mmCIF file of C-alpha atoms and ligand atoms in Angstrom:
data_model
loop_
_atom_site.group_PDB
_atom_site.id
_atom_site.type_symbol
_atom_site.label_atom_id
_atom_site.label_comp_id
_atom_site.label_asym_id
_atom_site.label_seq_id
_atom_site.Cartn_x
_atom_site.Cartn_y
_atom_site.Cartn_z
ATOM 1 C CA MET H 1 -0.632 -0.274 0.080
ATOM 2 C CA PRO H 2 1.045 2.998 -0.350
ATOM 3 C CA ARG H 3 2.856 5.166 2.014
ATOM 4 C CA GLN H 4 0.285 8.450 2.634
ATOM 5 C CA PRO H 5 2.907 12.136 1.893
ATOM 6 C CA ARG H 6 3.890 13.886 5.090
ATOM 7 C CA ILE H 7 3.587 17.661 5.437
ATOM 8 C CA ALA H 8 6.918 19.962 6.960
ATOM 9 C CA LEU H 9 6.896 23.374 6.726
ATOM 10 C CA LEU H 10 9.320 25.667 7.590
ATOM 11 C CA GLY H 11 8.520 29.047 8.023
ATOM 12 C CA THR H 12 5.867 29.837 10.732
ATOM 13 C CA GLY H 13 5.625 33.796 10.162
ATOM 14 C CA VAL H 14 2.840 35.467 8.555
ATOM 15 C CA VAL H 15 2.242 32.726 5.385
ATOM 16 C CA GLY H 16 3.454 29.824 8.023
ATOM 17 C CA SER H 17 0.912 30.832 9.926
ATOM 18 C CA ALA H 18 -1.369 31.635 7.593
ATOM 19 C CA PHE H 19 -0.720 28.011 5.659
ATOM 20 C CA VAL H 20 -1.071 26.128 9.087
ATOM 21 C CA ALA H 21 -4.955 27.880 9.883
ATOM 22 C CA ARG H 22 -6.266 27.294 5.419
ATOM 23 C CA HIS H 23 -4.795 23.521 5.543
ATOM 24 C CA GLN H 24 -7.118 23.377 8.876
ATOM 25 C CA ARG H 25 -9.914 24.882 7.722
ATOM 26 C CA LEU H 26 -9.759 22.717 4.251
ATOM 27 C CA ALA H 27 -8.798 19.128 5.996
ATOM 28 C CA GLN H 28 -12.545 20.949 8.486
ATOM 29 C CA ARG H 29 -14.343 21.502 4.792
ATOM 30 C CA GLY H 30 -13.271 17.327 4.079
ATOM 31 C CA VAL H 31 -10.524 18.363 1.354
ATOM 32 C CA ALA H 32 -7.985 15.721 1.661
ATOM 33 C CA LEU H 33 -4.797 16.477 2.173
ATOM 34 C CA PRO H 34 -1.882 15.612 3.483
ATOM 35 C CA ALA H 35 -0.906 15.881 7.160
ATOM 36 C CA PHE H 36 1.038 17.591 8.888
ATOM 37 C CA GLU H 37 4.692 15.489 9.660
ATOM 38 C CA LEU H 38 6.625 18.919 11.628
ATOM 39 C CA LEU H 39 7.022 21.928 11.921
ATOM 40 C CA ALA H 40 10.305 24.517 11.617
ATOM 41 C CA ASN H 41 11.056 27.692 11.931
ATOM 42 C CA SER H 42 14.595 29.938 12.508
ATOM 43 C CA ARG H 43 13.969 28.357 16.963
ATOM 44 C CA GLY H 44 13.722 24.873 16.293
ATOM 45 C CA HIS H 45 11.768 21.905 15.408
ATOM 46 C CA PHE H 46 8.048 20.512 16.302
ATOM 47 C CA ASP H 47 6.325 17.961 16.191
ATOM 48 C CA ALA H 48 2.826 18.504 14.513
ATOM 49 C CA ALA H 49 1.625 14.794 14.048
ATOM 50 C CA ALA H 50 -1.250 15.053 16.403
ATOM 51 C CA ALA H 51 -2.294 18.869 16.596
ATOM 52 C CA PRO H 52 0.148 21.157 13.751
ATOM 53 C CA GLU H 53 -1.730 24.753 15.974
ATOM 54 C CA GLN H 54 -0.754 23.470 19.509
ATOM 55 C CA ALA H 55 2.892 23.394 17.590
ATOM 56 C CA LEU H 56 2.535 26.384 15.711
ATOM 57 C CA ARG H 57 1.709 28.528 18.606
ATOM 58 C CA ALA H 58 4.649 26.293 20.247
ATOM 59 C CA ALA H 59 6.797 27.223 17.722
ATOM 60 C CA CYS H 60 6.023 30.986 17.785
ATOM 61 C CA ASP H 61 6.526 31.038 21.323
ATOM 62 C CA ALA H 62 9.740 29.287 21.443
ATOM 63 C CA PRO H 63 12.499 31.195 23.283
ATOM 64 C CA ARG H 64 14.911 32.489 20.562
ATOM 65 C CA ASP H 65 18.222 31.578 20.624
ATOM 66 C CA GLY H 66 20.089 33.232 18.070
ATOM 67 C CA GLU H 67 20.918 30.234 17.154
ATOM 68 C CA PRO H 68 20.625 29.274 13.091
ATOM 69 C CA HIS H 69 19.215 25.353 13.374
ATOM 70 C CA ASP H 70 19.918 22.847 10.534
ATOM 71 C CA ILE H 71 16.681 21.227 9.387
ATOM 72 C CA ASP H 72 16.456 18.032 10.220
ATOM 73 C CA ILE H 73 14.698 16.356 8.345
ATOM 74 C CA ALA H 74 15.881 13.112 8.983
ATOM 75 C CA ARG H 75 12.602 11.261 10.066
ATOM 76 C CA LEU H 76 11.001 12.957 5.513
ATOM 77 C CA ARG H 77 11.349 10.028 2.952
ATOM 78 C CA ARG H 78 10.102 10.101 -0.430
ATOM 79 C CA GLY H 79 6.962 11.201 -1.438
ATOM 80 C CA ASP H 80 6.789 13.271 1.538
ATOM 81 C CA ILE H 81 6.003 17.767 0.752
ATOM 82 C CA VAL H 82 8.786 20.891 2.707
ATOM 83 C CA VAL H 83 6.690 23.336 2.043
ATOM 84 C CA ASP H 84 9.064 26.799 2.692
ATOM 85 C CA ALA H 85 7.925 29.898 4.158
ATOM 86 C CA THR H 86 10.795 30.579 4.567
ATOM 87 C CA ALA H 87 12.618 33.729 3.035
ATOM 88 C CA SER H 88 15.753 31.987 3.979
ATOM 89 C CA ASP H 89 18.517 32.113 1.745
ATOM 90 C CA ALA H 90 20.139 28.834 2.785
ATOM 91 C CA VAL H 91 16.447 26.642 3.076
ATOM 92 C CA ALA H 92 16.718 27.336 -1.109
ATOM 93 C CA ALA H 93 19.464 25.935 -1.054
ATOM 94 C CA ARG H 94 18.847 22.297 -0.519
ATOM 95 C CA HIS H 95 15.119 22.307 -2.906
ATOM 96 C CA ALA H 96 17.423 20.744 -4.852
ATOM 97 C CA ASP H 97 18.252 18.165 -2.892
ATOM 98 C CA TRP H 98 14.741 17.265 -1.052
ATOM 99 C CA LEU H 99 14.016 17.078 -4.830
ATOM 100 C CA ALA H 100 16.372 14.818 -5.464
ATOM 101 C CA HIS H 101 15.772 11.895 -3.115
ATOM 102 C CA GLY H 102 12.617 12.631 -3.996
ATOM 103 C CA ILE H 103 10.821 14.469 -1.566
ATOM 104 C CA HIS H 104 8.642 17.340 -2.959
ATOM 105 C CA VAL H 105 9.450 21.103 -2.445
ATOM 106 C CA VAL H 106 6.603 23.867 -2.480
ATOM 107 C CA THR H 107 7.294 27.001 -2.198
ATOM 108 C CA ALA H 108 6.559 30.469 -0.979
ATOM 109 C CA ASN H 109 10.494 31.906 -0.976
ATOM 110 C CA LYS H 110 12.006 32.815 -3.908
ATOM 111 C CA LEU H 111 15.660 32.070 -4.120
ATOM 112 C CA GLY H 112 15.047 29.373 -5.822
ATOM 113 C CA ASN H 113 14.379 29.684 -8.664
ATOM 114 C CA GLY H 114 14.856 33.190 -8.575
ATOM 115 C CA ALA H 115 17.890 33.783 -7.028
ATOM 116 C CA ASP H 116 21.143 32.342 -8.694
ATOM 117 C CA LEU H 117 20.648 30.268 -12.464
ATOM 118 C CA MET H 118 22.639 27.714 -11.989
ATOM 119 C CA ARG H 119 20.895 27.179 -8.651
ATOM 120 C CA ALA H 120 17.412 27.527 -10.717
ATOM 121 C CA GLN H 121 19.455 24.423 -13.564
ATOM 122 C CA ALA H 122 19.909 22.505 -10.338
ATOM 123 C CA ILE H 123 16.474 22.441 -8.762
ATOM 124 C CA ALA H 124 14.925 21.543 -12.622
ATOM 125 C CA ARG H 125 17.585 18.897 -12.792
ATOM 126 C CA ALA H 126 16.098 17.599 -9.405
ATOM 127 C CA GLN H 127 12.888 17.953 -10.589
ATOM 128 C CA ARG H 128 13.197 15.385 -13.099
ATOM 129 C CA GLU H 129 16.285 12.692 -11.112
ATOM 130 C CA GLY H 130 13.968 12.744 -8.240
ATOM 131 C CA ARG H 131 10.696 12.558 -10.726
ATOM 132 C CA ALA H 132 9.835 14.573 -7.941
ATOM 133 C CA HIS H 133 7.069 18.006 -7.928
ATOM 134 C CA TYR H 134 8.548 21.608 -7.245
ATOM 135 C CA GLY H 135 5.012 23.764 -6.605
ATOM 136 C CA ASP H 136 6.423 27.599 -7.106
ATOM 137 C CA SER H 137 2.623 29.321 -7.377
ATOM 138 C CA ALA H 138 3.489 31.410 -4.817
ATOM 139 C CA THR H 139 6.991 33.492 -5.379
ATOM 140 C CA VAL H 140 4.822 35.630 -8.100
ATOM 141 C CA GLY H 141 2.486 37.625 -7.486
ATOM 142 C CA ALA H 142 1.129 35.191 -4.747
ATOM 143 C CA GLY H 143 -0.622 32.793 -6.469
ATOM 144 C CA LEU H 144 -1.794 34.738 -9.567
ATOM 145 C CA PRO H 145 -2.158 32.830 -12.873
ATOM 146 C CA LEU H 146 1.582 34.522 -14.092
ATOM 147 C CA LEU H 147 3.954 31.242 -13.450
ATOM 148 C CA ARG H 148 0.823 29.615 -15.337
ATOM 149 C CA SER H 149 0.031 31.751 -18.153
ATOM 150 C CA ILE H 150 3.196 31.491 -18.807
ATOM 151 C CA ARG H 151 4.335 27.474 -19.204
ATOM 152 C CA GLU H 152 1.380 26.934 -20.224
ATOM 153 C CA LEU H 153 2.249 29.508 -23.634
ATOM 154 C CA VAL H 154 5.318 27.630 -24.186
ATOM 155 C CA ALA H 155 4.038 24.820 -23.845
ATOM 156 C CA GLY H 156 1.364 25.227 -26.740
ATOM 157 C CA GLY H 157 4.150 26.657 -28.373
ATOM 158 C CA ASP H 158 4.708 30.026 -28.623
ATOM 159 C CA ALA H 159 7.234 32.329 -27.233
ATOM 160 C CA ILE H 160 7.494 35.525 -24.767
ATOM 161 C CA HIS H 161 8.219 38.508 -25.658
ATOM 162 C CA ALA H 162 8.187 40.209 -23.421
ATOM 163 C CA VAL H 163 6.750 40.975 -19.537
ATOM 164 C CA GLU H 164 5.814 44.221 -18.273
ATOM 165 C CA GLY H 165 3.656 45.157 -14.904
ATOM 166 C CA VAL H 166 3.456 45.814 -11.113
ATOM 167 C CA LEU H 167 4.888 43.220 -9.689
ATOM 168 C CA SER H 168 4.944 44.441 -6.220
ATOM 169 C CA GLY H 169 1.624 44.195 -4.409
ATOM 170 C CA SER H 170 4.279 46.381 -1.417
ATOM 171 C CA LEU H 171 5.309 48.965 -3.873
ATOM 172 C CA ALA H 172 1.857 49.423 -5.034
ATOM 173 C CA TRP H 173 -0.234 49.202 -2.258
ATOM 174 C CA LEU H 174 2.140 52.575 -0.834
ATOM 175 C CA PHE H 175 1.763 54.162 -3.774
ATOM 176 C CA ASP H 176 -1.821 53.697 -4.008
ATOM 177 C CA ARG H 177 -1.544 54.863 -0.258
ATOM 178 C CA TYR H 178 0.990 57.812 -0.380
ATOM 179 C CA ASP H 179 -0.581 61.235 -0.681
ATOM 180 C CA GLY H 180 2.803 62.811 -0.486
ATOM 181 C CA MET H 181 1.411 64.107 2.662
ATOM 182 C CA ARG H 182 2.422 62.216 5.425
ATOM 183 C CA PRO H 183 5.549 60.426 5.153
ATOM 184 C CA PHE H 184 6.187 57.236 3.432
ATOM 185 C CA SER H 185 8.627 55.853 6.478
ATOM 186 C CA GLY H 186 4.562 54.938 8.188
ATOM 187 C CA PHE H 187 2.909 53.738 5.290
ATOM 188 C CA VAL H 188 6.062 51.610 4.992
ATOM 189 C CA ARG H 189 6.149 50.320 8.967
ATOM 190 C CA GLU H 190 2.428 49.597 7.933
ATOM 191 C CA ALA H 191 2.685 47.841 4.772
ATOM 192 C CA ARG H 192 5.475 45.510 6.806
ATOM 193 C CA ALA H 193 2.673 44.778 9.679
ATOM 194 C CA ALA H 194 0.312 44.238 7.246
ATOM 195 C CA GLY H 195 2.004 41.139 5.443
ATOM 196 C CA TYR H 196 2.476 42.622 3.020
ATOM 197 C CA THR H 197 6.485 43.847 2.558
ATOM 198 C CA GLU H 198 8.764 40.662 2.600
ATOM 199 C CA PRO H 199 10.732 40.378 6.655
ATOM 200 C CA ASP H 200 12.772 42.854 5.721
ATOM 201 C CA PRO H 201 10.649 45.825 3.807
ATOM 202 C CA ARG H 202 14.575 46.846 2.582
ATOM 203 C CA ILE H 203 14.465 44.286 -1.051
ATOM 204 C CA ASP H 204 11.050 45.414 -1.560
ATOM 205 C CA LEU H 205 11.659 48.929 -1.519
ATOM 206 C CA SER H 206 15.604 47.646 -3.584
ATOM 207 C CA GLY H 207 13.236 46.688 -6.137
ATOM 208 C CA GLU H 208 15.444 42.975 -5.005
ATOM 209 C CA ASP H 209 11.863 41.270 -5.081
ATOM 210 C CA VAL H 210 10.972 42.307 -8.442
ATOM 211 C CA ARG H 211 14.395 41.815 -10.013
ATOM 212 C CA ARG H 212 14.065 37.701 -7.985
ATOM 213 C CA LYS H 213 10.170 37.428 -9.675
ATOM 214 C CA LEU H 214 11.450 38.792 -13.130
ATOM 215 C CA LEU H 215 14.616 35.844 -12.363
ATOM 216 C CA ILE H 216 11.787 33.207 -12.007
ATOM 217 C CA LEU H 217 9.659 34.657 -14.852
ATOM 218 C CA ALA H 218 11.955 34.999 -17.563
ATOM 219 C CA ARG H 219 13.818 30.948 -16.563
ATOM 220 C CA ALA H 220 9.824 30.225 -16.962
ATOM 221 C CA ALA H 221 9.255 31.838 -20.689
ATOM 222 C CA GLY H 222 12.949 29.478 -20.792
ATOM 223 C CA ILE H 223 14.783 32.536 -21.664
ATOM 224 C CA ALA H 224 18.471 31.862 -19.085
ATOM 225 C CA LEU H 225 18.198 35.374 -17.381
ATOM 226 C CA GLU H 226 20.567 36.225 -15.135
ATOM 227 C CA ALA H 227 19.464 37.838 -11.923
ATOM 228 C CA HIS H 228 23.329 41.129 -13.682
ATOM 229 C CA GLU H 229 21.286 41.815 -16.350
ATOM 230 C CA ILE H 230 18.934 43.942 -15.239
ATOM 231 C CA GLN H 231 19.134 47.154 -14.071
ATOM 232 C CA VAL H 232 17.167 48.301 -10.916
ATOM 233 C CA ASP H 233 17.028 51.501 -9.540
ATOM 234 C CA SER H 234 17.106 50.333 -5.814
ATOM 235 C CA LEU H 235 14.343 53.215 -3.320
ATOM 236 C CA VAL H 236 16.356 52.807 -0.424
ATOM 237 C CA PRO H 237 19.223 55.323 0.657
ATOM 238 C CA ALA H 238 22.657 54.608 1.546
ATOM 239 C CA ALA H 239 21.986 55.465 5.312
ATOM 240 C CA LEU H 240 18.576 52.717 5.525
ATOM 241 C CA ALA H 241 21.556 50.559 2.603
ATOM 242 C CA ALA H 242 23.812 50.142 5.779
ATOM 243 C CA ALA H 243 20.792 50.688 8.244
ATOM 244 C CA LYS H 244 21.674 47.060 11.293
ATOM 245 C CA GLU H 245 18.470 44.921 12.528
ATOM 246 C CA ASN H 246 17.861 47.317 15.473
ATOM 247 C CA ASP H 247 18.219 50.201 13.924
ATOM 248 C CA LEU H 248 15.461 49.618 10.520
ATOM 249 C CA ASP H 249 12.462 51.789 12.611
ATOM 250 C CA ALA H 250 14.647 54.870 13.035
ATOM 251 C CA ALA H 251 16.832 54.581 9.508
ATOM 252 C CA LEU H 252 13.531 54.079 7.281
ATOM 253 C CA LEU H 253 12.773 57.900 7.760
ATOM 254 C CA THR H 254 15.654 58.620 4.949
ATOM 255 C CA LEU H 255 12.755 57.841 3.155
ATOM 256 C CA ASP H 256 10.525 59.766 3.534
ATOM 257 C CA ALA H 257 12.400 63.612 1.739
ATOM 258 C CA PRO H 258 13.832 61.989 -1.554
ATOM 259 C CA LEU H 259 9.435 60.585 -1.830
ATOM 260 C CA ARG H 260 8.430 63.055 -1.427
ATOM 261 C CA GLU H 261 10.349 65.327 -4.213
ATOM 262 C CA ARG H 262 9.859 62.351 -6.203
ATOM 263 C CA TYR H 263 5.339 62.515 -6.016
ATOM 264 C CA GLN H 264 5.980 66.643 -5.986
ATOM 265 C CA GLU H 265 7.414 66.206 -9.754
ATOM 266 C CA ALA H 266 4.795 63.244 -11.291
ATOM 267 C CA TYR H 267 1.968 65.498 -8.942
ATOM 268 C CA ARG H 268 2.666 68.069 -11.250
ATOM 269 C CA ASP H 269 2.571 66.675 -14.140
ATOM 270 C CA GLY H 270 -0.491 64.919 -13.429
ATOM 271 C CA ALA H 271 1.118 61.494 -13.338
ATOM 272 C CA LYS H 272 0.917 57.971 -10.662
ATOM 273 C CA LEU H 273 4.548 56.821 -9.487
ATOM 274 C CA ARG H 274 4.702 52.890 -9.761
ATOM 275 C CA LEU H 275 7.050 50.325 -9.466
ATOM 276 C CA VAL H 276 7.577 48.585 -13.218
ATOM 277 C CA GLY H 277 9.933 44.785 -13.836
ATOM 278 C CA ARG H 278 10.711 44.291 -17.050
ATOM 279 C CA PHE H 279 12.011 41.726 -18.975
ATOM 280 C CA GLY H 280 12.381 41.390 -23.299
ATOM 281 C CA ALA H 281 14.063 42.560 -26.585
ATOM 282 C CA ALA H 282 14.877 45.911 -24.938
ATOM 283 C CA GLY H 283 16.370 44.072 -21.241
ATOM 284 C CA ALA H 284 15.500 43.251 -18.273
ATOM 285 C CA SER H 285 15.074 46.612 -15.665
ATOM 286 C CA VAL H 286 13.124 47.355 -12.439
ATOM 287 C CA GLY H 287 12.361 51.261 -11.555
ATOM 288 C CA LEU H 288 10.851 53.434 -10.170
ATOM 289 C CA ARG H 289 8.809 55.468 -13.568
ATOM 290 C CA ALA H 290 5.939 58.598 -13.058
ATOM 291 C CA LEU H 291 3.120 57.270 -15.714
ATOM 292 C CA PRO H 292 -0.018 59.011 -16.722
ATOM 293 C CA ALA H 293 -2.507 58.409 -14.880
ATOM 294 C CA ASP H 294 -4.903 56.531 -17.559
ATOM 295 C CA HIS H 295 -1.546 54.011 -18.106
ATOM 296 C CA PRO H 296 -2.476 50.686 -18.579
ATOM 297 C CA LEU H 297 0.030 49.572 -15.768
ATOM 298 C CA CYS H 298 -1.799 52.823 -13.204
ATOM 299 C CA GLY H 299 -5.639 49.816 -12.706
ATOM 300 C CA GLY H 300 -5.867 48.833 -9.665
ATOM 301 C CA SER H 301 -5.651 49.656 -6.248
ATOM 302 C CA GLY H 302 -4.600 47.841 -3.171
ATOM 303 C CA ALA H 303 -1.265 46.007 -3.296
ATOM 304 C CA ASP H 304 -2.954 45.331 -6.926
ATOM 305 C CA ASN H 305 -0.650 43.508 -9.632
ATOM 306 C CA ARG H 306 -1.353 43.922 -12.589
ATOM 307 C CA ILE H 307 1.351 42.454 -16.038
ATOM 308 C CA ALA H 308 1.108 42.837 -19.582
ATOM 309 C CA ILE H 309 2.528 39.269 -21.063
ATOM 310 C CA ARG H 310 3.573 39.143 -25.141
ATOM 311 C CA SER H 311 4.244 36.351 -27.066
ATOM 312 C CA ASP H 312 3.192 35.515 -30.427
ATOM 313 C CA ARG H 313 -0.745 34.358 -29.753
ATOM 314 C CA TYR H 314 -1.169 37.930 -27.895
ATOM 315 C CA ALA H 315 1.635 40.076 -30.095
ATOM 316 C CA GLU H 316 -0.084 42.894 -29.931
ATOM 317 C CA GLN H 317 -2.573 43.163 -27.423
ATOM 318 C CA PRO H 318 -0.973 41.619 -24.487
ATOM 319 C CA LEU H 319 -2.479 39.748 -22.112
ATOM 320 C CA ILE H 320 -3.597 41.459 -18.653
ATOM 321 C CA ILE H 321 -3.485 39.766 -15.557
ATOM 322 C CA GLN H 322 -3.993 41.515 -12.636
ATOM 323 C CA GLY H 323 -5.323 40.215 -8.589
ATOM 324 C CA PRO H 324 -3.644 41.075 -5.007
ATOM 325 C CA GLY H 325 -0.331 40.025 -5.216
ATOM 326 C CA ALA H 326 0.871 39.896 -1.265
ATOM 327 C CA GLY H 327 -1.114 39.601 1.716
ATOM 328 C CA ALA H 328 -0.664 36.375 3.836
ATOM 329 C CA GLU H 329 -3.957 34.661 3.163
ATOM 330 C CA VAL H 330 -3.994 34.660 -1.549
ATOM 331 C CA THR H 331 -0.018 34.007 -0.583
ATOM 332 C CA ALA H 332 -0.859 30.577 1.543
ATOM 333 C CA ALA H 333 -3.853 29.824 -0.891
ATOM 334 C CA ALA H 334 -1.168 29.547 -3.320
ATOM 335 C CA LEU H 335 1.018 27.184 -1.654
ATOM 336 C CA LEU H 336 -2.108 24.488 -0.916
ATOM 337 C CA ASP H 337 -3.516 24.452 -4.137
ATOM 338 C CA ASP H 338 0.198 23.694 -5.205
ATOM 339 C CA LEU H 339 0.504 21.483 -1.705
ATOM 340 C CA ILE H 340 -3.045 19.779 -2.699
ATOM 341 C CA ARG H 341 -2.115 19.410 -6.934
ATOM 342 C CA ILE H 342 1.182 17.416 -5.535
ATOM 343 C CA ALA H 343 -1.117 15.496 -3.924
ATOM 344 C CA VAL H 344 -3.971 14.452 -6.526
ATOM 345 C CA GLN H 345 -0.719 12.363 -8.636
ATOM 346 C CA LEU H 346 1.046 11.174 -6.177
HETATM 347 N N1 LIG G 420 3.544 38.260 2.609
HETATM 348 C C1 LIG G 420 3.833 37.349 1.555
HETATM 349 O O1 LIG G 420 2.742 38.236 0.747
HETATM 350 C C2 LIG G 420 4.513 37.154 0.024
HETATM 351 C C3 LIG G 420 4.718 35.813 0.371
HETATM 352 N N2 LIG G 420 6.375 35.631 0.066
HETATM 353 C C4 LIG G 420 7.600 35.065 0.504
HETATM 354 O O2 LIG G 420 6.880 34.177 1.417
HETATM 355 C C5 LIG G 420 8.298 33.711 2.055
HETATM 356 C C6 LIG G 420 7.589 33.803 4.333
HETATM 357 O O3 LIG G 420 7.309 35.645 4.688
HETATM 358 P P1 LIG G 420 6.697 35.361 5.215
HETATM 359 O O4 LIG G 420 5.560 34.174 5.860
HETATM 360 O O5 LIG G 420 6.183 36.847 6.024
HETATM 361 O O6 LIG G 420 7.964 36.405 6.198
HETATM 362 P P2 LIG G 420 8.559 35.917 7.815
HETATM 363 O O7 LIG G 420 9.884 36.605 8.894
HETATM 364 O O8 LIG G 420 7.009 36.177 8.571
HETATM 365 O O9 LIG G 420 8.268 34.290 8.396
HETATM 366 C C7 LIG G 420 9.691 33.861 8.178
HETATM 367 C C8 LIG G 420 10.462 31.991 8.892
HETATM 368 O O10 LIG G 420 10.181 31.961 8.175
HETATM 369 C C9 LIG G 420 11.547 31.046 10.202
HETATM 370 N N3 LIG G 420 13.246 30.009 9.652
HETATM 371 C C10 LIG G 420 13.887 31.565 8.523
HETATM 372 N N4 LIG G 420 14.822 31.198 8.343
HETATM 373 C C11 LIG G 420 14.706 29.615 8.826
HETATM 374 C C12 LIG G 420 15.492 27.828 8.972
HETATM 375 N N5 LIG G 420 16.863 28.487 7.409
HETATM 376 N N6 LIG G 420 14.728 27.288 8.962
HETATM 377 C C13 LIG G 420 13.338 27.112 9.363
HETATM 378 N N7 LIG G 420 13.064 28.682 8.921
HETATM 379 C C14 LIG G 420 13.769 29.316 8.636
HETATM 380 C C15 LIG G 420 11.501 32.145 10.790
HETATM 381 O O11 LIG G 420 11.441 31.879 12.080
HETATM 382 C C16 LIG G 420 10.502 33.338 10.850
HETATM 383 O O12 LIG G 420 9.134 31.742 11.575
HETATM 384 C C17 LIG G 420 9.426 35.347 2.170
HETATM 385 O O13 LIG G 420 10.499 34.619 1.032
HETATM 386 C C18 LIG G 420 8.786 35.704 1.377
HETATM 387 O O14 LIG G 420 8.995 36.058 -0.238
HETATM 388 C C19 LIG G 420 5.972 35.306 -1.714
HETATM 389 C C20 LIG G 420 4.685 35.619 -1.385
HETATM 390 C C21 LIG G 420 4.363 37.211 -1.185
HETATM 391 N N1 LIG G 421 7.295 41.224 -0.547
HETATM 392 C C1 LIG G 421 6.502 40.675 -1.876
HETATM 393 C C2 LIG G 421 5.500 39.657 -1.022
HETATM 394 C C3 LIG G 421 5.267 39.272 -2.529
HETATM 395 O O1 LIG G 421 6.055 38.087 -2.957
HETATM 396 C C4 LIG G 421 5.438 42.182 -2.646
HETATM 397 O O2 LIG G 421 5.966 42.665 -1.882
HETATM 398 O O3 LIG G 421 4.995 41.801 -3.460
#
């Protein structure tokens, strides 16, 4: 009799906690789901087989001992599913190894396919070698059908010509709210508290998060894009970039003057600020642009992403995908979608 797959959840923060809550809600509604085996965070490992919500509480309440914990997945076996809800490069570096051992990986962490090209290629190879699945829907647009659409277009014989759009949920939310009067730093704190930013919001503000998403999308389109080929214009002033974690909150104030100036300049021209990422024949870039208010990329509100995909069949009129691109609930739902897709194939 085939063994039932089990879940090892890494990361019990904003996304990991929402994942446990949604898993429990779906299970109560009778959705067939693999059960938890363990939860882990940077404080330790917690047995979750009997009572996942209790294990989550224990994980969140565990004291910080300052020591990074290695992931004990010795108890996992072929067919189990690791869910990566961390932002850890060390965890992403292990995706290929797990896949090669037949352990499926479902990830919100973009540092698998969105970091070095060699790592992304190793992940692709390991999926074939280990006959294991890699669920990465949550890594771009928090599960919007972006990666899926690109992969389906490519599978249908289309070449992807260009992708352009608002790919940062937190920056979309910030520029939707920012009025040029109240300090920008206050809105960044709010976006962080709402769970839209990365654990370190400088990853969003520097354009690095969008760079990672462009790499993931380009590679899904069959383009071997490297991080250094994307021109990224950061919004982070040098003092904020250099701030230690404890000083981060105060250092956010250095954003206020330059962003007010950018806002006022755009306002005078009747334009709106949007952080736009793109790749295509003209190259790849991430940067803040002042767009006419009726520009298609100004559509949407809140944390909405809005992306135009041009391919052979959508050469003149692009395929537009819009919807919430950040937030714990949509991201956890995307992780569970991938998990369910994998579970039904086993
Ligand atoms: N917040 C959002 O809207 C979205 C987030 N994501 C991604 O989800 C991931 C998680 O984000 P958040 O939950 O906001 O972060 P968070 O900071 O709230 O939680 C991160 C968790 O990872 C744990 N962790 C760190 N290193 C670890 C290790 N080596 N082993 C096990 N656990 C470790 C931490 O202890 C913490 O529990 C990030 O990669 C982010 O890019 C993706 C799409 C949307
Ligand atoms: N921090 C990210 C969250 C989703 O990937 C964003 O702002 O889009």
